[in-house]
Rosetta silent file (secondary structure, phi, psi, omega in degrees, C-alpha in Angstrom):
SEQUENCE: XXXXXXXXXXXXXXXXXXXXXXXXXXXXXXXXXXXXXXXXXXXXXXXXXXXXXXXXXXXXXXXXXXXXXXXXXXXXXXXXXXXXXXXXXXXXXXXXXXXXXXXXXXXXXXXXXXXXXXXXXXXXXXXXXXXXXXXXXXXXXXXXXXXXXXXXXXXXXXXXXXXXXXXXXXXXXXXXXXXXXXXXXXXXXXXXXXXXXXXXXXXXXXXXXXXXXXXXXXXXXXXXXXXXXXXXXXXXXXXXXXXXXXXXXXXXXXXXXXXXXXXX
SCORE:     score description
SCORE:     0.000 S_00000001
   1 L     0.000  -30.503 -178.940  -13.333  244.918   69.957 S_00000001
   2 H   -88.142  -31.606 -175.480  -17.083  244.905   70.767 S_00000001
   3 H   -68.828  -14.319  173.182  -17.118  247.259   73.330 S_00000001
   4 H   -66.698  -45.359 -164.158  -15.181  249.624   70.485 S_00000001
   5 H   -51.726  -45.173 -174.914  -18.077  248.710   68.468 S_00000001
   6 H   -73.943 -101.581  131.286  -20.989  249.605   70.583 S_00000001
   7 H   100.937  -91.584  174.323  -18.784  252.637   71.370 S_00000001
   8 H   -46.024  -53.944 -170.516  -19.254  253.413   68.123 S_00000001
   9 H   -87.297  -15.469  140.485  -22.921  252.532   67.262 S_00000001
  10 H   -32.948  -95.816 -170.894  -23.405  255.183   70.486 S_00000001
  11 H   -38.408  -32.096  155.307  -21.774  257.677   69.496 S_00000001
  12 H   -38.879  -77.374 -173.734  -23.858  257.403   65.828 S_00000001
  13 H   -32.786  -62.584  179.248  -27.169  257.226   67.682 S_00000001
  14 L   -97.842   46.844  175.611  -25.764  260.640   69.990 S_00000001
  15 L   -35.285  -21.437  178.920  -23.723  262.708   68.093 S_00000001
  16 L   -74.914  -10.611 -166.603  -24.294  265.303   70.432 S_00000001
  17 L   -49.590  178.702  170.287  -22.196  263.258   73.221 S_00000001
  18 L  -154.562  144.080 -171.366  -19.493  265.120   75.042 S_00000001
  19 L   -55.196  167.095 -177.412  -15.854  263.412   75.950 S_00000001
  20 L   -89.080    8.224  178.387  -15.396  261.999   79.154 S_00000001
  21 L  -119.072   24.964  161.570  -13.553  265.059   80.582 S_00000001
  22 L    99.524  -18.616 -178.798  -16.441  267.117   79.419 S_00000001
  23 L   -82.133  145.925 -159.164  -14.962  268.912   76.548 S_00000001
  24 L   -85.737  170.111 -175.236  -17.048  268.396   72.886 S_00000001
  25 L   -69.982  167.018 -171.635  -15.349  266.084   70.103 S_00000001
  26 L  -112.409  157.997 -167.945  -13.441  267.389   67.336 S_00000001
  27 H   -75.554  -35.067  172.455  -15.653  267.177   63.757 S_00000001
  28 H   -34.569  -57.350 -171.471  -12.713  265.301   62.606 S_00000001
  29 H   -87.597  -37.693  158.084  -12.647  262.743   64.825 S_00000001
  30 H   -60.969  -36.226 -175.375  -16.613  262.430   64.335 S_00000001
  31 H   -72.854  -43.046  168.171  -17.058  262.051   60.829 S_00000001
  32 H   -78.003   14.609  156.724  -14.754  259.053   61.709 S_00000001
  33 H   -91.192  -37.136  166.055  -16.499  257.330   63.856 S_00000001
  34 H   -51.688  -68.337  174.602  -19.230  258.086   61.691 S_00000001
  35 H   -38.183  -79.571  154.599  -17.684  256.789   59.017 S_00000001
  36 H    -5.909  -69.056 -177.914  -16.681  253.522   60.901 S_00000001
  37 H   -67.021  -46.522 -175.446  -20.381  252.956   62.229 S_00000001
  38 H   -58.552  -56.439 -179.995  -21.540  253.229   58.694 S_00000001
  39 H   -63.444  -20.087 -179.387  -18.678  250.498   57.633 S_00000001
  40 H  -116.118   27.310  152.407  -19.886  248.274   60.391 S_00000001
  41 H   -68.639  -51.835 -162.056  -23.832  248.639   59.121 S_00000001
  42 H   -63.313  -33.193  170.413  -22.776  247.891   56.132 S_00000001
  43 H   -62.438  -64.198 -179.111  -20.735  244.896   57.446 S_00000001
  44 H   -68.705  -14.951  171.768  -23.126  243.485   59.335 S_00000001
  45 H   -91.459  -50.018 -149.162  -26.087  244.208   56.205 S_00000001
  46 H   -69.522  -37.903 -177.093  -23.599  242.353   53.732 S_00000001
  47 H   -37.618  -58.692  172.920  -23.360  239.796   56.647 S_00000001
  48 H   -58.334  -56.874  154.161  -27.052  239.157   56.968 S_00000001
  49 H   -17.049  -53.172 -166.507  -27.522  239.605   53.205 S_00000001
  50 H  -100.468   -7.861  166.082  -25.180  236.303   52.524 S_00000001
  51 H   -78.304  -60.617  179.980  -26.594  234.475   55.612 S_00000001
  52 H   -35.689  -49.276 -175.272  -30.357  234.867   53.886 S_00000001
  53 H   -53.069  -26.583 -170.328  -28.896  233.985   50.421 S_00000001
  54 H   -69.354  -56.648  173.322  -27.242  230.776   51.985 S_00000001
  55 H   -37.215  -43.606  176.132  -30.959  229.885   53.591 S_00000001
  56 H   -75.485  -17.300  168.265  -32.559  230.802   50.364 S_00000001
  57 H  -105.801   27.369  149.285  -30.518  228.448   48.440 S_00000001
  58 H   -96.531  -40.534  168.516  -30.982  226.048   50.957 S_00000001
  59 H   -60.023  -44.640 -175.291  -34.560  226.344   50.888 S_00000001
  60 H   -95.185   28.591  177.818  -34.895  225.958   47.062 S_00000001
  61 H  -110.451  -40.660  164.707  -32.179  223.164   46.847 S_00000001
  62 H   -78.668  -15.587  152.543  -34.901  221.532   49.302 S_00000001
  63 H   -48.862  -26.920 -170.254  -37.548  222.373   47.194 S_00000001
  64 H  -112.489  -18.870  174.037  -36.275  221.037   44.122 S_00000001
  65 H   -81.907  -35.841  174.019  -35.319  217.784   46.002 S_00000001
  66 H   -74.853  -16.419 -177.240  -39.084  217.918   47.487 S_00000001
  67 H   -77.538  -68.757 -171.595  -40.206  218.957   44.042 S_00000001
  68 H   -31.890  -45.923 -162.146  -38.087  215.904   42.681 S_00000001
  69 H   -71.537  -84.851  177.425  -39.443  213.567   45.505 S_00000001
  70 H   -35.106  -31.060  168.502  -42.908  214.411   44.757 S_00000001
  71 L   -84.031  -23.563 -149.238  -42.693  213.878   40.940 S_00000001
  72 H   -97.815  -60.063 -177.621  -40.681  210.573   41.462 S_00000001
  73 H   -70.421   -9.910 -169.746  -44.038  209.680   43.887 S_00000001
  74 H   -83.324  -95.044  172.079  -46.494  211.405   41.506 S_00000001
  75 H    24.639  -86.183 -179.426  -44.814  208.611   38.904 S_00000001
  76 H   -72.148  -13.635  145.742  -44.683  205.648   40.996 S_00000001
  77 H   -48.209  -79.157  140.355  -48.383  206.598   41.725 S_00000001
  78 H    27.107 -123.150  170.621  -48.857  206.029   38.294 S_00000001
  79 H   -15.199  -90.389 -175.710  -47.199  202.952   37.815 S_00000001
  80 H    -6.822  -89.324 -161.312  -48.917  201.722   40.919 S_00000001
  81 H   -32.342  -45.134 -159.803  -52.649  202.612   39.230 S_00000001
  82 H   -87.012  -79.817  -69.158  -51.715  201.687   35.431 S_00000001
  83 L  -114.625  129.075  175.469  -50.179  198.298   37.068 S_00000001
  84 L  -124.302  141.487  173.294  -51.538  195.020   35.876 S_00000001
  85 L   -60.234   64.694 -168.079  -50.871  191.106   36.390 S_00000001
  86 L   -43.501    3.428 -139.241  -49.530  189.245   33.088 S_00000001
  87 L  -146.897  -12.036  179.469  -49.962  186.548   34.468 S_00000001
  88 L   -81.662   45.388  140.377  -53.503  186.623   35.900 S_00000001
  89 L  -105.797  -86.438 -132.914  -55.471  183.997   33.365 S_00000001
  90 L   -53.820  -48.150 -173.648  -52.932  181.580   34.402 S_00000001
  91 H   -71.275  -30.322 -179.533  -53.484  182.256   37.711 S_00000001
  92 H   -68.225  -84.859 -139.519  -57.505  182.249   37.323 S_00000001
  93 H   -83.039   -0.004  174.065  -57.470  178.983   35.655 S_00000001
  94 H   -80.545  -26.033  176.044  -54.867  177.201   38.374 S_00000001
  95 H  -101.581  -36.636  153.450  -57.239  178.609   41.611 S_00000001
  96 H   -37.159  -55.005  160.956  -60.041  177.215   39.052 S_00000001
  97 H   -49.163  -69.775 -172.246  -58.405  174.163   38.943 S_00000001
  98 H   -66.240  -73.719  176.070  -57.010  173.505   42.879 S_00000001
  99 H   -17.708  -44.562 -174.175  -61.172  174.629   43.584 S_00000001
 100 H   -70.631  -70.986 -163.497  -62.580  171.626   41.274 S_00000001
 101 H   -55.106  -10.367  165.643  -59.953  169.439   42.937 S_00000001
 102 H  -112.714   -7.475  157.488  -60.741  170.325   46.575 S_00000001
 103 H   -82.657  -25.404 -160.946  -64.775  169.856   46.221 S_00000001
 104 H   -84.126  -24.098 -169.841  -63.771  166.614   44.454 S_00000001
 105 H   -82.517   13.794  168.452  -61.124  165.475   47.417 S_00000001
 106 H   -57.923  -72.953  166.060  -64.069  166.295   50.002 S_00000001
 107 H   -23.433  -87.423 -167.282  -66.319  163.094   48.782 S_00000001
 108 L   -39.454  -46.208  173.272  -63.196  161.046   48.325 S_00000001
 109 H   -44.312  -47.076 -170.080  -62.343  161.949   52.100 S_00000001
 110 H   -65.235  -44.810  166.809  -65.492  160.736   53.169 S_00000001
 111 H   -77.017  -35.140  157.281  -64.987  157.931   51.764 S_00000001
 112 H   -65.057  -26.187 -167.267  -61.380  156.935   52.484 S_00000001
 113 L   -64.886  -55.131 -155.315  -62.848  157.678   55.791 S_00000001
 114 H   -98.273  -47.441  167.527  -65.796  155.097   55.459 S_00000001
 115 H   -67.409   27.021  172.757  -63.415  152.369   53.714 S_00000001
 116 H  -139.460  -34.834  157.293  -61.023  152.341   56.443 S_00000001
 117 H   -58.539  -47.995 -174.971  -63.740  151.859   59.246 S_00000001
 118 H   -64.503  -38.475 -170.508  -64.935  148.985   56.998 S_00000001
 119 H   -64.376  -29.937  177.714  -61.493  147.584   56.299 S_00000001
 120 H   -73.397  -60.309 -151.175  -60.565  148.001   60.074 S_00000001
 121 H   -74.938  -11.368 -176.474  -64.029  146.305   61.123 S_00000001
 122 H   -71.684  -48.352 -135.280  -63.143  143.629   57.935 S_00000001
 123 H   -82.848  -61.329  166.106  -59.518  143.151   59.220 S_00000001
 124 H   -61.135  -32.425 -136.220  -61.120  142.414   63.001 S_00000001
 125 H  -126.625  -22.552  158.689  -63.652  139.899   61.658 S_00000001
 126 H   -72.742  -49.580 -174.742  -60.884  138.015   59.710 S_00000001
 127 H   -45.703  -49.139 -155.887  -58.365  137.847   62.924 S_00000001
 128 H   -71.151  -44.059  176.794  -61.461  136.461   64.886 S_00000001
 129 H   -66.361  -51.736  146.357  -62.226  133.750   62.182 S_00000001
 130 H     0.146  -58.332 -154.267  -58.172  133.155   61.910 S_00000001
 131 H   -68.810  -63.628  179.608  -58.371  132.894   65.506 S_00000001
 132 H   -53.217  -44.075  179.499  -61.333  130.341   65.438 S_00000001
 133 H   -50.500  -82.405 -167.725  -59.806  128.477   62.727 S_00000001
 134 H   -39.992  -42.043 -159.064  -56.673  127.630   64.515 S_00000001
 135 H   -78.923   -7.875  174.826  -58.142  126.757   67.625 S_00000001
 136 H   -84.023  -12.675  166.944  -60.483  124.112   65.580 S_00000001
 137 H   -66.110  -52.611  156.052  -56.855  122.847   63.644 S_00000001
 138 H   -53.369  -36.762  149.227  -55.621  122.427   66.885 S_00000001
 139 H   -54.703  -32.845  158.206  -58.392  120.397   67.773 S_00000001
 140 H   -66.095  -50.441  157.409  -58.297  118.433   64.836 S_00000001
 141 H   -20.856  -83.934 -169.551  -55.104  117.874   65.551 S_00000001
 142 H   -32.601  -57.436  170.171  -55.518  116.585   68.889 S_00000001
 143 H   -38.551  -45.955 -160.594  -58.699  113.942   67.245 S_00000001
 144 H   -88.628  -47.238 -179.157  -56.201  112.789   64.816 S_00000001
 145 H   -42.109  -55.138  175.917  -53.570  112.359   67.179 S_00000001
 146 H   -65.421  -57.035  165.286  -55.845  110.611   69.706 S_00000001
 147 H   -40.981  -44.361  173.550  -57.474  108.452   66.986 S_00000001
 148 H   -54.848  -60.954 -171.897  -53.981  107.209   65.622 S_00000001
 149 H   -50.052  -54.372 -147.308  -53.247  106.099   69.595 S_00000001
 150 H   -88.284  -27.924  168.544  -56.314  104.457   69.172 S_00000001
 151 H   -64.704  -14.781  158.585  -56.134  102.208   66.080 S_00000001
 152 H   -41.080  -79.672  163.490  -52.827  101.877   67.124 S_00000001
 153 H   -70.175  -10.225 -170.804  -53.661  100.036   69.784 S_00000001
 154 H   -85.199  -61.270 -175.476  -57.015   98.326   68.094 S_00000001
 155 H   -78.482  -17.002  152.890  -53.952   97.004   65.575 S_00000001
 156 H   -35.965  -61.129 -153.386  -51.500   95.751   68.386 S_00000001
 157 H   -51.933  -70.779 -166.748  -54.810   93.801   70.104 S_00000001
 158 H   -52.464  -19.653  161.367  -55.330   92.279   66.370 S_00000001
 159 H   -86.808  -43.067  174.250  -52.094   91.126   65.756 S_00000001
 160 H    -1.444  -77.893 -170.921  -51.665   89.637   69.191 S_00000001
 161 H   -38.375  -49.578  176.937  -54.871   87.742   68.135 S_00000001
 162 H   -58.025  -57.331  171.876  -53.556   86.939   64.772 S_00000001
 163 H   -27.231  -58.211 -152.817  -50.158   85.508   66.313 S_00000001
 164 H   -64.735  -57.201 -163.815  -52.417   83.245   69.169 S_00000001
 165 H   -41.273  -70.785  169.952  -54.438   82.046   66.031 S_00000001
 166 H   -24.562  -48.322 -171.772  -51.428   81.393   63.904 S_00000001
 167 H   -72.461  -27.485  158.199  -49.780   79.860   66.773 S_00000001
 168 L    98.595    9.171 -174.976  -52.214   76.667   66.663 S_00000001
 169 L   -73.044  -21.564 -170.520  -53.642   77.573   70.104 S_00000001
 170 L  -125.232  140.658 -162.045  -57.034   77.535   68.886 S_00000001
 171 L   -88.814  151.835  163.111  -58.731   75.139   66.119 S_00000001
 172 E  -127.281  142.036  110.799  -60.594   77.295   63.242 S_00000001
 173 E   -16.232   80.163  173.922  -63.912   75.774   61.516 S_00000001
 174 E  -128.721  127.673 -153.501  -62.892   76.087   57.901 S_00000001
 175 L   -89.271  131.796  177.993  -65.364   75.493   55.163 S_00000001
 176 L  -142.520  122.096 -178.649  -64.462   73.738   52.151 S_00000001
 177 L   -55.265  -23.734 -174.633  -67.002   72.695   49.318 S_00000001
 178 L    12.112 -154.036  178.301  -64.759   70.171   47.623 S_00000001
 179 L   -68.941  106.942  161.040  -66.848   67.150   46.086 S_00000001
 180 L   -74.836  126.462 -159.496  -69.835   67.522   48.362 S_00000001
 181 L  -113.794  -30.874  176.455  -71.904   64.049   49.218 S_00000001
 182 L  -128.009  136.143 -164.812  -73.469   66.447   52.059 S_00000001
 183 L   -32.228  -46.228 -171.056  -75.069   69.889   52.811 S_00000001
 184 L  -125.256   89.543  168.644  -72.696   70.220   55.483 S_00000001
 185 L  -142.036   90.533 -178.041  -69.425   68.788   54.968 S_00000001
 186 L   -55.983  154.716  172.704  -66.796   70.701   56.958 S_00000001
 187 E  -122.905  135.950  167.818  -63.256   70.018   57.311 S_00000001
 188 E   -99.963  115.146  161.569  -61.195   70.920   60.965 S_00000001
 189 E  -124.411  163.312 -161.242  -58.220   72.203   60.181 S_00000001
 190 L  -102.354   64.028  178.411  -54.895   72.980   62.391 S_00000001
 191 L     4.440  119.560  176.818  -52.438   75.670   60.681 S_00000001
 192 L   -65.649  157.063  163.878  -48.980   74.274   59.809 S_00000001
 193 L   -39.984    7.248 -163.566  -45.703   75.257   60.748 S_00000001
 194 L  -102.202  178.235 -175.945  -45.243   77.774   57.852 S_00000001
 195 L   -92.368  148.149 -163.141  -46.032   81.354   58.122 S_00000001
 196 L  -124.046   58.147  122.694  -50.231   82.004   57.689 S_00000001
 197 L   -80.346   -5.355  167.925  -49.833   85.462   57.016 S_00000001
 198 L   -93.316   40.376  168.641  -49.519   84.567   53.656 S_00000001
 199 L   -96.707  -52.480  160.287  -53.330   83.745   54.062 S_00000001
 200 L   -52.831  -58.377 -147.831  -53.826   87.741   54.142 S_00000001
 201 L   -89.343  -35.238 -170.779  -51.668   89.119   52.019 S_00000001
 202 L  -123.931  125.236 -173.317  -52.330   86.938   48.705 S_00000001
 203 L   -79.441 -125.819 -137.917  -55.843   85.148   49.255 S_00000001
 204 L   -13.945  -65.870  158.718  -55.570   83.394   45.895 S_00000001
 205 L   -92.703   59.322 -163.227  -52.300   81.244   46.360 S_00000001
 206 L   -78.838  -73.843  176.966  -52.110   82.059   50.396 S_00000001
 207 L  -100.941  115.473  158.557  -51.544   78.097   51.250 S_00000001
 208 L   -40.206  156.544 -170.181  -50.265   75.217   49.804 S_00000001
 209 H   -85.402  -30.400 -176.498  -52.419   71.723   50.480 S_00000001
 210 H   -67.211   -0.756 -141.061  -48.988   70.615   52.003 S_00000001
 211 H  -111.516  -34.718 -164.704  -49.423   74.122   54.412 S_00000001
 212 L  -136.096  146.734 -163.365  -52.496   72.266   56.019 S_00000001
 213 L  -109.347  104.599  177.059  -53.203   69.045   57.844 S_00000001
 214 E   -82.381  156.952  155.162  -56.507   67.876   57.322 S_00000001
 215 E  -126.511  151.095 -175.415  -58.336   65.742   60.264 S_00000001
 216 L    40.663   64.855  149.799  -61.439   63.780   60.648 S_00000001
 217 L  -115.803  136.613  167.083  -62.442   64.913   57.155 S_00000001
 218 L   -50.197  162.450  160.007  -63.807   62.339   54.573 S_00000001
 219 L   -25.150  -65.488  131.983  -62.043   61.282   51.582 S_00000001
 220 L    16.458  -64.690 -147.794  -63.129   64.261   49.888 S_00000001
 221 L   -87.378  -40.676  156.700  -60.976   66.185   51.503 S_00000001
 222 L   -35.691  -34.684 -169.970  -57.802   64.246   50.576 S_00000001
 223 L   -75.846  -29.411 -163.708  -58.867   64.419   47.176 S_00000001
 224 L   -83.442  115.948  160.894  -58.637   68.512   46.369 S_00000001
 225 L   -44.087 -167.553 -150.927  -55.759   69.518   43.879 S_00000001
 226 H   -91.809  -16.528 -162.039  -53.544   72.512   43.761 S_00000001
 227 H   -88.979   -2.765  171.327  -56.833   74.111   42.267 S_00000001
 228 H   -78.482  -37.076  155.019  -58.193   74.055   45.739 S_00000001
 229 H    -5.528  -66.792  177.949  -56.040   76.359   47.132 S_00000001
 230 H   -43.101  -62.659 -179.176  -58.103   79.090   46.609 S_00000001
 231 H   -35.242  -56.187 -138.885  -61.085   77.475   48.404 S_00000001
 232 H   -98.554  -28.287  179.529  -58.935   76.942   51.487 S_00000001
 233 H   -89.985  -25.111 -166.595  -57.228   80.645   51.841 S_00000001
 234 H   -82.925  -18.161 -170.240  -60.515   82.741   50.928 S_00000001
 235 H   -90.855  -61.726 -156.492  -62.483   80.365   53.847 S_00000001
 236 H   -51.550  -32.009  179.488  -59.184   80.862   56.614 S_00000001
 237 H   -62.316  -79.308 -171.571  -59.432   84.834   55.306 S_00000001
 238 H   -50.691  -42.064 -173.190  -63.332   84.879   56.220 S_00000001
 239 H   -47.750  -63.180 -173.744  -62.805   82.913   59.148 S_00000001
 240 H   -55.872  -38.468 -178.354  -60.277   85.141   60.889 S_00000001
 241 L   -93.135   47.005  176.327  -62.716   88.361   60.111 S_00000001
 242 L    21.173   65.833  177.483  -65.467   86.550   61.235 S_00000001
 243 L  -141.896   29.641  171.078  -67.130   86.258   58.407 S_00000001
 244 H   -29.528  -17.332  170.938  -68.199   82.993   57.318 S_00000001
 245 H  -108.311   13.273  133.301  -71.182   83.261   55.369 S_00000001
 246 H  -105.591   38.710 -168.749  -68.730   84.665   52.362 S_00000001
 247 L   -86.842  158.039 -176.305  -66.024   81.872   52.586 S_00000001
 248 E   -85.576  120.919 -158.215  -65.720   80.739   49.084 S_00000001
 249 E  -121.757  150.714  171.857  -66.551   77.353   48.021 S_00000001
 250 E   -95.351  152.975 -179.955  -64.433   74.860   45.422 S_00000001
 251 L   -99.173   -8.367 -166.356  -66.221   73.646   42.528 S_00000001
 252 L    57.718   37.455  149.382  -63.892   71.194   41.263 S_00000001
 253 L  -158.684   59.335  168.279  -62.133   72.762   38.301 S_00000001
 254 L    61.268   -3.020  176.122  -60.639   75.940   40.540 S_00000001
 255 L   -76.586  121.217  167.415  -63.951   78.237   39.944 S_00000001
 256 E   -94.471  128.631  167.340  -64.181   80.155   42.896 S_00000001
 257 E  -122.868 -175.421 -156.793  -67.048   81.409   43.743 S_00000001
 258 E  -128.935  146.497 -154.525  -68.817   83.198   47.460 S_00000001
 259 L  -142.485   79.542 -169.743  -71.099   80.540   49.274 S_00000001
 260 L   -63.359  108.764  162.630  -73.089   81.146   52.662 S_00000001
 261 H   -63.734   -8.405 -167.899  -71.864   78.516   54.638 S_00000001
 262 H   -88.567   21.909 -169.709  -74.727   78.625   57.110 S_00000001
 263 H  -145.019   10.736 -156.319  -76.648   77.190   53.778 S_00000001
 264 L     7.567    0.000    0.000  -73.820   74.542   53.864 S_00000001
């Protein structure tokens, strides 16, 4: 089919052409050939014709979408430019705000900062006095403990003593004014079988006269009522604490009164 065609579009071009066995064409058979190459100009213009129209209405269908584009961006240009913040006083005074509040939390930093070295260096200065503190409790401790042992033992040795006394091993010197005829007129007396601890606990009615045995004492001594009593537990009280110049002397109607015996 193409090779009729070029053929054809020959034979147009050279009308003048002569057959291949040398002999010329009949006009007949040229004007149709003619004819022909003119129908396939014509084919081939309508061809081209309807490819350009499809390009040109491809070009302005992209044109009016780039036309489209460009107004749609012209627009949103616009927008953009004209575009404002409804909301910007609100925002202005809240970054107003969080500003005051981070110059004021600066200070305050500074400061938590400075109160937390002191509170640390306070914190250390209590522990050490804590510290000291115990170990002088414990030491107190120790004093009181150690003191207790020792009065402990200061009050065994004293009752011991009190017992040997009690016990009649040793005579006591016990001063008793009764009627006095002389500066110095002493009675020796020997503790009885009863218990002489009630000479401690109640000096005023400690012994009974029947409680005590007098010897080698004048008449005198024989003589002192129940009112006498006194006389005789407040001097055995002073005795035993060695303390004899405040034994008590009787007066002879139960007034006691304190009497330096060294003044007989």
């Amino acid at each position: 089919m193409a090779t009729q065609q070029q053929l054809q579009v020959q034979k147009v071009k050279n009308p003048g052409l002569v057959s291949c066995n040398g002999s010329p064409t009949k006009d007949e058979k040229e004007e149709d050939m003619s004819r022909s190459a003119l129908a396939l100009f014509r084919a081939k213009e309508e061809e081209i014709e309807k490819k350009k129209v499809e390009v040109r209405d491809k070009v302005f269908a992209q044109l009016g979408r780039v036309e489209e584009a460009t107004r749609r961006l012209s627009e949103i240009r616009e927008e953009l430019e004209t575009l404002a913040d409804p909301l910007r006083k609100d925002v202005s005074v809240v970054r107003k705000k969080i500003d005051t509040l981070n110059k004021e939390l600066k200070p305050l930093g500074l400061t938590c900062q400075r109160k937390e070295r002191e509170y640390k260096e306070a914190l250390e200065a209590f522990n050490d006095k804590n510290k000291e503190k115990a170990q002088w409790v414990s030491k107190l401790m120790e004093l009181v403990s150690e003191s207790e042992k020792m009065r402990m033992k200061k009050l065994e040795e004293l009752s011991k003593n009190v017992e040997l006394l009690h016990q009649g091993e040793n005579k006591m010197l016990i001063g008793v004014s009764g009627v006095k005829y002389m500066p110095s007129q002493w009675c020796v007396l020997i503790p009885g079988a009863k218990d002489m601890s009630k000479v401690v606990d109640n000096i005023n009615y400690a012994c009974t006269w029947s409680d005590c045995t007098a010897i080698g004492c004048s008449s005198s001594c024989n003589n002192l009522d129940a009112n006498g009593n006194a006389s005789y537990a407040f001097n055995m009280y002073y005795h035993i604490k060695n303390q004899d110049d405040l034994a008590c002397g009787y007066q002879g109607l139960g007034e006691v009164t304190t009497q330096n015996l060294s003044q007989g």
